[in-house]
CSV table of C-alpha atoms in Angstrom, one decimal:
chain,number,residue,atom,x,y,z
A,1,MET,CA,-19.0,27.9,-2.0
A,2,ALA,CA,-15.6,27.3,-0.4
A,3,HIS,CA,-14.4,26.6,3.1
A,4,ARG,CA,-17.0,24.0,4.1
A,5,TRP,CA,-14.3,21.7,5.3
A,6,THR,CA,-11.2,22.3,7.4
A,7,ASN,CA,-8.4,19.8,8.0
A,8,ASP,CA,-6.3,18.8,10.9
A,9,LEU,CA,-3.0,19.2,8.9
A,10,ASN,CA,-1.9,22.8,8.5
A,11,ASP,CA,0.8,24.8,7.0
A,12,ALA,CA,3.2,23.8,9.8
A,13,ASP,CA,3.0,20.2,8.6
A,14,VAL,CA,4.4,21.1,5.2
A,15,THR,CA,8.2,20.8,5.1
A,16,PRO,CA,9.9,24.0,4.0
A,17,TYR,CA,12.3,23.5,1.2
A,18,SER,CA,15.3,24.4,3.4
A,19,ALA,CA,14.4,21.8,6.0
A,20,PHE,CA,14.0,19.3,3.2
A,21,LEU,CA,17.6,20.0,2.0
A,22,ASN,CA,18.8,19.7,5.6
A,23,ARG,CA,17.2,16.3,5.9
A,24,ARG,CA,18.9,15.2,2.7
A,25,GLN,CA,22.3,16.2,4.3
A,26,ILE,CA,21.4,14.1,7.4
A,27,MET,CA,20.6,11.2,5.2
A,28,ALA,CA,23.9,11.6,3.4
A,29,GLY,CA,25.7,11.8,6.7
A,30,LEU,CA,24.2,8.4,7.6
A,31,GLY,CA,26.3,6.9,4.9
A,32,GLY,CA,29.2,6.6,7.3
A,33,VAL,CA,27.1,4.9,9.9
A,34,ALA,CA,25.7,2.4,7.4
A,35,GLY,CA,29.3,1.6,6.3
A,36,LEU,CA,29.6,-0.3,9.6
A,37,GLY,CA,26.7,-2.5,8.5
A,38,LEU,CA,23.0,-2.5,9.2
A,39,ALA,CA,23.6,-3.8,12.7
A,40,GLY,CA,25.6,-0.6,13.4
A,41,LEU,CA,22.4,1.5,13.0
A,42,GLY,CA,22.3,2.8,16.6
A,43,GLY,CA,20.2,5.4,18.4
A,44,THR,CA,20.9,8.5,16.4
A,45,ALA,CA,20.2,6.9,13.0
A,46,ALA,CA,17.1,5.2,14.1
A,47,GLN,CA,15.9,8.5,15.7
A,48,ALA,CA,16.6,10.4,12.5
A,49,ALA,CA,14.7,7.8,10.5
A,50,THR,CA,11.7,8.1,12.8
A,51,GLU,CA,11.7,11.9,12.6
A,52,ALA,CA,12.0,11.7,8.9
A,53,ALA,CA,9.0,9.4,8.7
A,54,LEU,CA,6.9,12.0,10.6
A,55,GLU,CA,7.8,14.8,8.4
A,56,PRO,CA,5.4,15.7,5.6
A,57,ASN,CA,6.6,16.0,2.1
A,58,SER,CA,8.6,18.5,0.0
A,59,TRP,CA,8.0,20.1,-3.4
A,60,GLU,CA,10.8,17.8,-4.6
A,61,ASP,CA,9.1,14.6,-3.4
A,62,VAL,CA,5.7,15.6,-4.8
A,63,THR,CA,6.9,16.7,-8.2
A,64,THR,CA,9.6,14.1,-9.0
A,65,TYR,CA,7.9,10.8,-7.8
A,66,CYS,CA,4.8,10.4,-9.9
A,67,ASN,CA,2.6,7.9,-11.7
A,68,PHE,CA,1.3,9.3,-14.9
A,69,TYR,CA,1.5,6.4,-17.4
A,70,GLU,CA,0.7,8.5,-20.4
A,71,PHE,CA,4.3,9.7,-20.0
A,72,GLY,CA,5.9,6.3,-19.2
A,73,THR,CA,5.7,3.8,-16.4
A,74,GLY,CA,8.9,4.9,-14.5
A,75,LYS,CA,8.4,7.2,-11.5
A,76,GLY,CA,10.6,9.8,-13.0
A,77,ASP,CA,9.1,9.6,-16.5
A,78,PRO,CA,6.3,12.1,-15.9
A,79,THR,CA,8.7,14.7,-14.6
A,80,ALA,CA,11.0,14.1,-17.6
A,81,TYR,CA,8.4,14.1,-20.3
A,82,ALA,CA,5.1,15.8,-19.2
A,83,GLY,CA,6.6,19.3,-20.0
A,84,GLN,CA,5.6,18.8,-23.7
A,85,MET,CA,1.8,18.5,-22.8
A,86,MET,CA,0.0,21.7,-23.9
A,87,THR,CA,-2.2,22.8,-21.1
A,88,GLU,CA,-3.3,26.1,-22.7
A,89,PRO,CA,-5.9,26.5,-24.0
A,90,TRP,CA,-7.8,23.9,-21.9
A,91,SER,CA,-11.4,23.1,-21.6
A,92,VAL,CA,-13.5,20.4,-19.9
A,93,GLU,CA,-16.4,18.8,-21.6
A,94,ILE,CA,-19.2,18.3,-19.0
A,95,ASP,CA,-21.9,16.1,-20.4
A,96,GLY,CA,-24.4,13.4,-19.7
A,97,LEU,CA,-27.1,13.9,-17.2
A,98,VAL,CA,-26.5,17.7,-16.6
A,99,GLU,CA,-28.7,20.7,-17.0
A,100,ARG,CA,-26.1,22.7,-18.9
A,101,PRO,CA,-23.9,20.4,-20.9
A,102,GLY,CA,-21.0,21.8,-22.9
A,103,SER,CA,-17.4,22.8,-23.1
A,104,TYR,CA,-16.2,24.7,-20.1
A,105,SER,CA,-12.9,26.6,-20.5
A,106,MET,CA,-10.5,26.8,-17.6
A,107,ALA,CA,-11.0,30.6,-17.4
A,108,GLN,CA,-14.8,30.0,-17.2
A,109,ILE,CA,-14.3,27.4,-14.4
A,110,LEU,CA,-11.8,29.4,-12.4
A,111,GLU,CA,-14.0,32.5,-12.5
A,112,ALA,CA,-16.9,30.7,-11.0
A,113,MET,CA,-14.9,28.9,-8.3
A,114,THR,CA,-13.2,30.0,-5.1
A,115,LEU,CA,-9.8,28.4,-4.6
A,116,GLU,CA,-8.8,27.2,-1.1
A,117,GLU,CA,-6.0,25.1,0.3
A,118,ARG,CA,-6.4,21.5,1.4
A,119,ILE,CA,-3.6,19.6,3.0
A,120,TYR,CA,-4.3,15.9,2.4
A,121,ARG,CA,-2.7,12.6,3.0
A,122,PHE,CA,-2.1,10.8,-0.4
A,123,ARG,CA,-1.9,7.0,-0.3
A,124,CYS,CA,-0.8,5.2,-3.5
A,125,VAL,CA,-2.1,1.7,-4.1
A,126,GLU,CA,1.6,0.7,-4.3
A,127,ALA,CA,1.9,1.2,-0.5
A,128,TRP,CA,3.7,4.5,-0.5
A,129,SER,CA,2.3,7.8,0.7
A,130,MET,CA,2.8,11.6,0.9
A,131,VAL,CA,1.2,14.6,2.4
A,132,VAL,CA,0.4,17.2,-0.2
A,133,PRO,CA,-0.8,20.8,0.1
A,134,TRP,CA,-3.3,21.2,-2.7
A,135,GLN,CA,-5.1,24.3,-4.0
A,136,GLY,CA,-8.5,23.8,-5.6
A,137,PHE,CA,-12.2,23.8,-5.2
A,138,GLU,CA,-14.8,21.2,-4.3
A,139,LEU,CA,-16.0,19.1,-7.2
A,140,ALA,CA,-19.5,19.6,-5.9
A,141,ASP,CA,-19.3,23.3,-6.9
A,142,LEU,CA,-18.2,22.4,-10.5
A,143,LEU,CA,-21.0,19.9,-10.7
A,144,ASN,CA,-23.4,22.6,-9.6
A,145,LEU,CA,-22.1,24.9,-12.3
A,146,ALA,CA,-23.3,22.3,-14.9
A,147,GLY,CA,-26.4,21.4,-12.9
A,148,VAL,CA,-26.8,17.7,-11.9
A,149,GLN,CA,-30.0,16.1,-13.2
A,150,ASP,CA,-32.1,14.0,-10.9
A,151,GLY,CA,-31.4,10.7,-12.5
A,152,ALA,CA,-27.6,11.0,-12.2
A,153,LYS,CA,-25.9,8.4,-10.0
A,154,TYR,CA,-22.3,8.4,-11.0
A,155,VAL,CA,-19.6,10.7,-12.3
A,156,ALA,CA,-17.1,9.5,-15.0
A,157,PHE,CA,-13.9,11.3,-15.7
A,158,GLU,CA,-11.4,11.1,-18.7
A,159,THR,CA,-7.8,12.2,-18.9
A,160,LEU,CA,-6.4,14.0,-22.0
A,161,TYR,CA,-5.3,11.5,-24.7
A,162,ARG,CA,-2.9,13.2,-27.1
A,163,PRO,CA,-0.3,10.7,-28.3
A,164,SER,CA,1.9,13.4,-30.0
A,165,GLU,CA,2.6,14.9,-26.5
A,166,MET,CA,2.3,11.7,-24.5
A,167,PRO,CA,5.2,9.3,-25.3
A,168,GLY,CA,3.9,6.6,-22.9
A,169,THR,CA,0.7,6.1,-24.9
A,170,ALA,CA,2.7,4.5,-27.7
A,171,TYR,CA,2.4,1.3,-25.6
A,172,LYS,CA,-0.9,-0.1,-24.6
A,173,VAL,CA,0.0,-0.3,-20.9
A,174,LEU,CA,-3.7,0.7,-20.3
A,175,ASP,CA,-6.6,1.1,-22.6
A,176,TRP,CA,-6.3,4.9,-23.3
A,177,PRO,CA,-7.7,7.4,-22.5
A,178,TYR,CA,-7.4,6.9,-18.8
A,179,ARG,CA,-10.8,6.7,-17.1
A,180,GLU,CA,-12.0,7.0,-13.6
A,181,GLY,CA,-15.3,7.2,-11.8
A,182,LEU,CA,-17.1,8.0,-8.5
A,183,ARG,CA,-20.5,7.4,-7.1
A,184,LEU,CA,-22.4,10.8,-7.1
A,185,ASP,CA,-22.4,11.0,-3.3
A,186,GLU,CA,-18.6,10.4,-3.2
A,187,ALA,CA,-18.1,13.1,-5.9
A,188,GLN,CA,-20.3,15.6,-4.0
A,189,HIS,CA,-18.5,14.9,-0.7
A,190,PRO,CA,-16.8,18.0,0.7
A,191,LEU,CA,-13.5,16.2,0.9
A,192,THR,CA,-13.5,15.6,-2.9
A,193,ILE,CA,-11.7,18.4,-4.7
A,194,MET,CA,-10.6,19.5,-8.1
A,195,ALA,CA,-7.0,20.7,-7.7
A,196,THR,CA,-5.4,23.4,-9.7
A,197,GLY,CA,-2.2,23.9,-7.7
A,198,ILE,CA,0.2,22.6,-5.1
A,199,PHE,CA,2.3,24.5,-2.6
A,200,GLY,CA,0.6,27.7,-3.8
A,201,LYS,CA,1.9,27.2,-7.3
A,202,PRO,CA,0.1,26.1,-10.5
A,203,LEU,CA,0.0,22.3,-10.8
A,204,PRO,CA,3.1,21.0,-12.6
A,205,ASN,CA,2.2,18.9,-15.7
A,206,GLN,CA,3.4,15.7,-14.1
A,207,ASN,CA,1.0,16.3,-11.2
A,208,GLY,CA,-2.0,16.6,-13.5
A,209,ALA,CA,-2.1,20.1,-14.8
A,210,PRO,CA,-4.3,22.1,-15.2
A,211,LEU,CA,-7.1,20.3,-13.4
A,212,ARG,CA,-7.2,17.0,-11.5
A,213,LEU,CA,-9.3,15.2,-9.1
A,214,VAL,CA,-8.2,14.5,-5.5
A,215,VAL,CA,-10.2,12.0,-3.4
A,216,PRO,CA,-8.0,11.6,-0.3
A,217,TRP,CA,-9.7,8.5,1.2
A,218,LYS,CA,-9.1,6.4,-2.0
A,219,TYR,CA,-5.9,5.0,-3.5
A,220,GLY,CA,-4.1,7.6,-5.6
A,221,PHE,CA,-5.0,6.2,-9.0
A,222,LYS,CA,-8.6,7.3,-8.4
A,223,SER,CA,-7.4,10.9,-8.4
A,224,ILE,CA,-7.4,11.2,-12.1
A,225,LYS,CA,-5.1,13.8,-13.7
A,226,SER,CA,-5.4,16.4,-16.5
A,227,ILE,CA,-9.2,16.0,-16.9
A,228,VAL,CA,-10.8,16.8,-20.2
A,229,ARG,CA,-14.2,15.2,-19.7
A,230,ILE,CA,-16.7,14.8,-16.9
A,231,THR,CA,-19.9,12.8,-17.6
A,232,LEU,CA,-22.8,12.4,-15.3
A,233,THR,CA,-24.4,9.0,-15.7
A,234,ASP,CA,-26.9,6.6,-14.2
A,235,GLN,CA,-24.5,3.6,-14.8
A,236,GLN,CA,-21.4,2.7,-12.9
A,237,PRO,CA,-18.7,3.9,-15.3
A,238,GLN,CA,-15.8,1.8,-16.5
A,239,THR,CA,-12.4,2.7,-14.9
A,240,SER,CA,-9.0,2.1,-16.5
A,241,TRP,CA,-7.3,0.0,-13.8
A,242,ASN,CA,-10.5,-2.1,-13.2
A,243,MET,CA,-10.6,-2.8,-17.0
A,244,ALA,CA,-6.9,-3.8,-17.0
A,245,ASN,CA,-7.2,-6.1,-13.9
A,246,ALA,CA,-10.5,-6.3,-12.1
A,247,ARG,CA,-9.2,-8.7,-9.5
A,248,GLU,CA,-6.6,-6.2,-8.3
A,249,TYR,CA,-8.4,-2.9,-8.7
A,250,GLY,CA,-12.0,-2.4,-7.7
A,251,PHE,CA,-14.3,0.5,-8.6
A,252,TYR,CA,-14.3,1.8,-5.0
A,253,SER,CA,-10.6,1.4,-4.2
A,254,ASN,CA,-11.0,3.0,-0.8
A,255,VAL,CA,-7.8,2.9,1.3
A,256,ASN,CA,-8.3,-0.1,3.6
A,257,PRO,CA,-5.5,-1.7,5.6
A,258,LYS,CA,-7.6,-4.9,6.1
A,259,VAL,CA,-8.1,-5.6,2.4
A,260,ASP,CA,-4.8,-6.6,0.7
A,261,HIS,CA,-3.9,-6.0,-2.9
A,262,PRO,CA,-3.5,-9.6,-4.3
A,263,ARG,CA,0.2,-9.0,-4.7
A,264,TRP,CA,1.1,-7.0,-1.6
A,265,SER,CA,-0.2,-6.1,1.9
A,266,GLN,CA,-2.0,-2.8,2.3
A,267,ALA,CA,-1.6,-2.9,6.1
A,268,SER,CA,1.3,-0.5,6.1
A,269,GLU,CA,2.8,2.2,3.9
A,270,ARG,CA,6.1,4.0,3.5
A,271,ARG,CA,6.1,7.8,3.5
A,272,ILE,CA,8.1,9.1,0.6
A,273,GLY,CA,11.1,11.2,1.6
A,274,GLY,CA,12.4,9.2,4.6
A,275,GLY,CA,15.4,8.0,2.7
A,276,LEU,CA,16.9,4.5,2.6
A,277,PHE,CA,16.1,3.5,6.2
A,278,ALA,CA,12.5,4.9,6.3
A,279,ARG,CA,10.3,2.8,8.6
A,280,ARG,CA,6.9,1.6,7.5
A,281,GLU,CA,3.8,3.2,9.1
A,282,PRO,CA,0.5,1.6,9.7
A,283,THR,CA,-2.1,2.5,7.0
A,284,LEU,CA,-5.2,4.2,8.4
A,285,MET,CA,-8.8,3.1,7.5
A,286,PHE,CA,-10.0,5.4,4.7
A,287,ASN,CA,-6.5,6.9,4.8
A,288,GLY,CA,-7.3,8.7,8.1
A,289,TYR,CA,-10.6,10.1,6.8
A,290,GLU,CA,-12.9,7.5,8.4
A,291,ALA,CA,-14.9,9.9,10.5
A,292,ASP,CA,-15.7,12.0,7.4
A,293,VAL,CA,-16.5,9.2,4.9
A,294,ALA,CA,-17.4,5.9,6.6
A,295,ALA,CA,-21.1,6.9,6.5
A,296,LEU,CA,-21.0,6.7,2.6
A,297,TYR,CA,-20.4,3.0,2.8
A,298,GLN,CA,-22.7,2.0,5.7
A,299,GLY,CA,-24.0,-1.6,5.3
A,300,MET,CA,-21.6,-2.3,2.4
A,301,ASP,CA,-19.1,-5.3,2.6
A,302,LEU,CA,-15.9,-3.4,2.0
A,303,ALA,CA,-14.0,-6.6,1.2
A,304,GLU,CA,-16.5,-7.4,-1.5
A,305,ASN,CA,-16.7,-3.8,-2.8
A,306,PHE,CA,-13.0,-3.1,-2.7
B,1,MET,CA,36.8,-12.8,-33.9
B,2,GLN,CA,40.4,-13.7,-33.2
B,3,ARG,CA,41.2,-10.1,-32.4
B,4,ILE,CA,38.3,-9.8,-30.0
B,5,ASN,CA,39.3,-13.1,-28.3
B,6,THR,CA,42.9,-11.8,-28.0
B,7,LEU,CA,41.6,-8.6,-26.4
B,8,LEU,CA,39.4,-10.5,-24.0
B,9,ARG,CA,42.3,-12.6,-22.9
B,10,ALA,CA,44.0,-9.4,-21.7
B,11,VAL,CA,41.1,-8.7,-19.2
B,12,PRO,CA,41.8,-10.3,-15.9
B,13,VAL,CA,38.8,-12.1,-14.3
B,14,TRP,CA,39.3,-10.4,-11.0
B,15,LEU,CA,38.4,-7.1,-12.7
B,16,VAL,CA,34.9,-8.4,-13.4
B,17,TYR,CA,34.4,-9.2,-9.7
B,18,VAL,CA,35.7,-5.9,-8.6
B,19,ALA,CA,33.6,-3.9,-11.1
B,20,GLY,CA,30.5,-5.9,-10.2
B,21,VAL,CA,30.8,-5.4,-6.5
B,22,LEU,CA,31.8,-1.8,-6.9
B,23,LEU,CA,28.7,-1.0,-8.9
B,24,ALA,CA,26.5,-2.5,-6.2
B,25,ALA,CA,28.3,-0.3,-3.6
B,26,VAL,CA,27.9,2.8,-5.8
B,27,LEU,CA,24.2,2.2,-6.1
B,28,PHE,CA,23.8,1.8,-2.4
B,29,TYR,CA,25.7,5.0,-1.8
B,30,GLN,CA,23.4,6.8,-4.4
B,31,GLY,CA,20.4,5.5,-2.4
B,32,LEU,CA,21.8,7.0,0.7
B,33,THR,CA,22.6,10.4,-0.8
B,34,GLY,CA,19.3,10.9,-2.6
B,35,ALA,CA,20.7,10.2,-6.1
B,36,LEU,CA,18.2,7.4,-6.7
B,37,GLY,CA,15.2,9.7,-6.2
B,38,ALA,CA,12.5,10.3,-3.6
B,39,GLU,CA,12.0,6.6,-2.9
B,40,PRO,CA,15.5,5.0,-2.7
B,41,ILE,CA,14.3,1.7,-1.3
B,42,LYS,CA,12.2,0.6,-4.2
B,43,ALA,CA,14.7,2.1,-6.6
B,44,LEU,CA,17.6,0.1,-5.1
B,45,GLU,CA,15.5,-3.0,-5.0
B,46,HIS,CA,14.7,-2.6,-8.7
B,47,GLU,CA,18.2,-1.7,-9.7
B,48,TYR,CA,19.7,-4.8,-8.0
B,49,GLY,CA,16.9,-7.1,-9.4
B,50,GLU,CA,17.3,-5.8,-13.0
B,51,LEU,CA,21.1,-6.1,-12.9
B,52,ALA,CA,20.7,-9.7,-11.7
B,53,LEU,CA,18.5,-10.4,-14.7
B,54,GLN,CA,21.0,-8.8,-17.0
B,55,LEU,CA,23.8,-10.9,-15.6
B,56,LEU,CA,21.5,-14.0,-16.0
B,57,VAL,CA,21.1,-13.2,-19.7
B,58,ALA,CA,24.9,-12.7,-19.9
B,59,THR,CA,25.7,-16.1,-18.4
B,60,LEU,CA,23.2,-17.8,-20.7
B,61,ALA,CA,24.6,-15.9,-23.7
B,62,ILE,CA,28.2,-17.2,-23.3
B,63,THR,CA,27.8,-20.6,-24.8
B,64,PRO,CA,25.7,-19.5,-27.8
B,65,LEU,CA,28.1,-16.6,-28.4
B,66,ARG,CA,31.0,-19.0,-28.6
B,67,ARG,CA,29.2,-21.5,-30.8
B,68,LEU,CA,27.5,-19.1,-33.1
B,69,LEU,CA,29.9,-16.2,-33.4
B,70,GLY,CA,33.2,-17.7,-32.0
B,71,VAL,CA,33.5,-15.1,-29.3
B,72,ASN,CA,35.0,-16.8,-26.3
B,73,LEU,CA,33.9,-15.4,-22.9
B,74,MET,CA,34.1,-18.8,-21.1
B,75,ARG,CA,36.8,-17.5,-18.7
B,76,PHE,CA,34.3,-15.0,-17.3
B,77,ARG,CA,31.3,-17.3,-16.9
B,78,ARG,CA,31.9,-18.2,-13.2
B,79,ALA,CA,32.5,-14.6,-12.3
B,80,ILE,CA,29.3,-13.4,-14.1
B,81,GLY,CA,27.3,-16.2,-12.6
B,82,LEU,CA,28.5,-15.5,-9.1
B,83,LEU,CA,27.9,-11.8,-9.5
B,84,CYS,CA,24.4,-12.6,-10.7
B,85,PHE,CA,23.9,-14.5,-7.4
B,86,PHE,CA,25.4,-11.6,-5.5
B,87,TYR,CA,22.9,-9.2,-7.1
B,88,VAL,CA,20.0,-11.5,-6.4
B,89,SER,CA,21.1,-11.7,-2.8
B,90,CYS,CA,21.3,-7.9,-2.6
B,91,HIS,CA,17.9,-7.6,-4.1
B,92,LEU,CA,16.5,-10.1,-1.6
B,93,LEU,CA,18.2,-8.3,1.3
B,94,VAL,CA,16.9,-4.9,0.3
B,95,TRP,CA,13.4,-6.3,0.0
B,96,LEU,CA,13.7,-8.1,3.4
B,97,LEU,CA,15.5,-5.5,5.5
B,98,LEU,CA,14.6,-2.2,4.0
B,99,ASP,CA,11.3,-2.7,2.2
B,100,VAL,CA,9.1,-5.2,4.1
B,101,GLN,CA,11.1,-4.9,7.4
B,102,LEU,CA,9.0,-7.5,9.3
B,103,LEU,CA,10.0,-11.1,9.2
B,104,GLY,CA,6.5,-12.3,9.8
B,105,GLN,CA,5.3,-10.2,6.8
B,106,VAL,CA,8.2,-11.6,4.7
B,107,LEU,CA,7.2,-15.2,5.4
B,108,ALA,CA,3.5,-14.4,4.7
B,109,ASP,CA,4.4,-12.7,1.4
B,110,ILE,CA,6.6,-15.7,0.3
B,111,LEU,CA,3.6,-18.1,0.9
B,112,LYS,CA,0.8,-15.8,-0.2
B,113,ARG,CA,2.0,-13.8,-3.2
B,114,PRO,CA,2.8,-16.0,-6.2
B,115,TYR,CA,5.3,-13.6,-7.8
B,116,ILE,CA,7.3,-13.6,-4.6
B,117,THR,CA,7.0,-17.4,-4.2
B,118,ILE,CA,8.4,-17.7,-7.8
B,119,GLY,CA,11.2,-15.2,-7.2
B,120,MET,CA,12.1,-17.0,-4.0
B,121,ALA,CA,12.1,-20.4,-5.8
B,122,GLY,CA,14.6,-19.0,-8.3
B,123,PHE,CA,16.8,-17.8,-5.5
B,124,VAL,CA,16.7,-21.3,-3.8
B,125,LEU,CA,17.6,-22.9,-7.1
B,126,MET,CA,20.7,-20.6,-7.4
B,127,LEU,CA,22.0,-21.6,-3.9
B,128,PRO,CA,23.6,-24.9,-4.9
B,129,LEU,CA,25.0,-23.3,-8.1
B,130,ALA,CA,26.7,-20.5,-6.1
B,131,LEU,CA,28.0,-23.0,-3.5
B,132,THR,CA,29.6,-25.2,-6.2
B,133,SER,CA,31.0,-22.5,-8.4
B,134,ASN,CA,34.6,-23.3,-7.4
B,135,GLY,CA,37.4,-25.5,-8.7
B,136,ILE,CA,37.2,-28.1,-5.9
B,137,SER,CA,33.4,-28.7,-6.5
B,138,VAL,CA,34.0,-29.0,-10.3
B,139,ARG,CA,36.6,-31.7,-9.7
B,140,ARG,CA,34.7,-33.5,-7.0
B,141,LEU,CA,31.3,-33.6,-8.8
B,142,GLY,CA,32.7,-34.4,-12.2
B,143,ALA,CA,29.9,-35.1,-14.7
B,144,ARG,CA,27.3,-34.4,-12.1
B,145,TRP,CA,28.5,-30.8,-11.9
B,146,ARG,CA,27.3,-30.1,-15.5
B,147,LEU,CA,24.0,-31.7,-14.7
B,148,LEU,CA,23.6,-29.7,-11.5
B,149,HIS,CA,24.4,-26.4,-13.2
B,150,ARG,CA,21.5,-26.9,-15.7
B,151,LEU,CA,19.5,-25.5,-12.7
B,152,THR,CA,20.5,-22.2,-14.2
B,153,TYR,CA,17.8,-22.7,-16.9
B,154,PRO,CA,14.8,-23.0,-14.6
B,155,ALA,CA,16.2,-20.4,-12.3
B,156,ALA,CA,16.5,-17.9,-15.2
B,157,VAL,CA,12.9,-18.6,-16.3
B,158,LEU,CA,11.6,-18.1,-12.7
B,159,GLY,CA,13.6,-14.9,-12.5
B,160,ALA,CA,12.0,-13.5,-15.7
B,161,LEU,CA,8.6,-14.7,-14.7
B,162,HIS,CA,9.0,-13.0,-11.3
B,163,TYR,CA,9.5,-9.7,-13.2
B,164,VAL,CA,6.7,-10.3,-15.7
B,165,MET,CA,4.3,-11.0,-12.8
B,166,LEU,CA,5.1,-7.9,-10.8
B,167,ALA,CA,4.6,-5.3,-13.6
B,168,LYS,CA,1.5,-3.1,-13.4
B,169,GLY,CA,-0.5,-3.0,-16.6
B,170,PHE,CA,0.9,-4.2,-19.9
B,171,GLN,CA,4.6,-3.4,-19.8
B,172,LEU,CA,7.2,-4.3,-22.5
B,173,GLU,CA,10.5,-4.5,-20.5
B,174,PRO,CA,9.8,-7.6,-18.5
B,175,LEU,CA,8.6,-9.4,-21.6
B,176,ILE,CA,11.9,-8.5,-23.4
B,177,TYR,CA,13.9,-10.2,-20.6
B,178,MET,CA,11.6,-13.3,-20.7
B,179,GLY,CA,11.9,-13.4,-24.6
B,180,LEU,CA,15.7,-13.1,-24.4
B,181,ILE,CA,16.0,-15.9,-21.8
B,182,LEU,CA,13.7,-18.2,-23.7
B,183,LEU,CA,15.6,-17.5,-27.0
B,184,LEU,CA,18.9,-18.3,-25.3
B,185,LEU,CA,17.5,-21.5,-23.9
B,186,ALA,CA,16.0,-22.5,-27.3
B,187,LEU,CA,19.5,-22.1,-28.8
B,188,ARG,CA,20.5,-25.0,-26.6
B,189,LEU,CA,17.9,-27.4,-28.0
B,190,PRO,CA,19.4,-30.2,-30.1
B,191,SER,CA,17.7,-28.9,-33.2
B,192,ALA,CA,19.5,-25.6,-32.9
B,193,ALA,CA,22.9,-27.2,-32.3
B,194,ARG,CA,23.9,-27.2,-36.0
B,195,LEU,CA,23.3,-23.4,-36.3
B,196,LYS,CA,26.4,-21.4,-37.1
B,197,LEU,CA,26.5,-17.7,-37.9
B,198,ALA,CA,30.2,-17.0,-38.1
C-alpha cells in the first residue's frame, strides 16, 4: 500500500539541472571577489552563499559525492568504479522469522510494490547533508510480502559482497559484507523506504542499485545499499560500523545535534553543493523528522542509545 | 649520481617556492570553480593537508638520500620545509575559516578532539622552525639551530598521527605516511649511520 505518508518538501525543492549549472557559474564568478581576500567577501557573495545553502541538491551532487566503501574510501570512488557491479539479475534473500522465506527476484518485488516519490533530507554522520528525491516503496510492504512472524523484533540487512566487481573490498576497511539493522518498529515506520530510483531515474550503482534502504532520520550509513539479504530476527543484529568502532557508531545512530561524534560536533552540518563558501546550518533533531519518529524512542536515553 | 647532482644544481631554488605557492593557488581556484567536486571545502582541506605531509616526507628524505645514495638536495631543504609549513597553514586556515567557521567551535575542537589536538601540536612545533628558517637565524643560533630544528621529527610524527587518527575504518594511506616517516627517522639512528647503498 503506497501513499500513506506525504512530505513537506516537494518537486519545487529539487534543483533543476539548469539552475544547478547557473549556480556553478555564480560560484566561479566569485573567484574574482575571493581574489581580494576573504575579508573582501561583501554583501553579494554572502547573499549568494546563503541562497546556495537553501537550495536542495542536484543530480550531479547526489551521484558524484558518495560513500560506498566496497568501491573505495574516496568520495569519487563509487562513481568511478561502481559501474562494474552487475545488478541484473538481482534477488533478495528474505529469511529468518518470516512466513515465506526465500529468494525474491527484483521483478517479483517490483510487481508487488507500488512506487512513489519521497523527497527526504539525507544527513551523513560526517556532518554533510543533501536533499534527495527518492523513488521507492515502504519497507513495511516488502516485509508483509514475506510475512513477519510474531517473534521477530529486528531486521538485519546485508549488502552484496562480490570482490571481483568491488575493488574496495581488497582492503579490510570494514568486515565485509556490509551489515546494517533496524528495530522492527523502525523498519515498519512509514518513513522507512526501500529506494529503487532517484530523480525519476533508476538508482545509479554508486547510490546503491538496484535496491537500497532509506531511513531519513538516521545517519546515512544506516541506509544500506545494494541489498541482497534481509533477515528477521529476535536478536539485535550486528552492524558494520558498530563492529568497526562501537564507541563512535551506535546501533541506533539517530541524527541528534546534541550527541556529538567523538571526533566532531554533530550540532551543525554543511549542505553539499554550496561551493567553497557554504555556511553551516544547524542540524535538526531526528534530521527534521522529530514529529514523525520521536515516539519510537519514548523513555530512552538517546545519549546512551546513540 | 654526479650527473643527477649537476642537473639539480641547474634548478634555481626560487622555482621551488613559485611552483609550491602556485599549486596551492591552483587548488583554491579549482575549489571555486567546482573542479574539486561537490564538497570543495573538505576536498581543499584534504589536498593541502596531504601535500603538507608529502613535503614533510620530502624534507626528512633529504639527509638519508645524500648519505645513502649520494643525491644532493640540500639546497632545496629550506624551501621544501617552508613550503610544508605554508601548506600546513593553508590546511589550518581552510579548516578554521571555511570548514568549522565558528571560533568558539574551533577552540572546543582543539581541546576536545584528540586528533585535532595532535594536529595543532604539530603546527605549534613547526612555528619556531618556520621563524628561524633564514640565514640570520642560522648564524645567530649557531649549534643551537641544529638542535632546535630537530623539532621537525616530533612534528612529523604528530602530523602522520593526526592523519591516522582521522581515518574512518581501517585505511592504508595514512599508515603508509606514518611508516615512511618512521623509516626516515630510523635511518637517523646511530646504528643506521654506517649504512651506504651507493
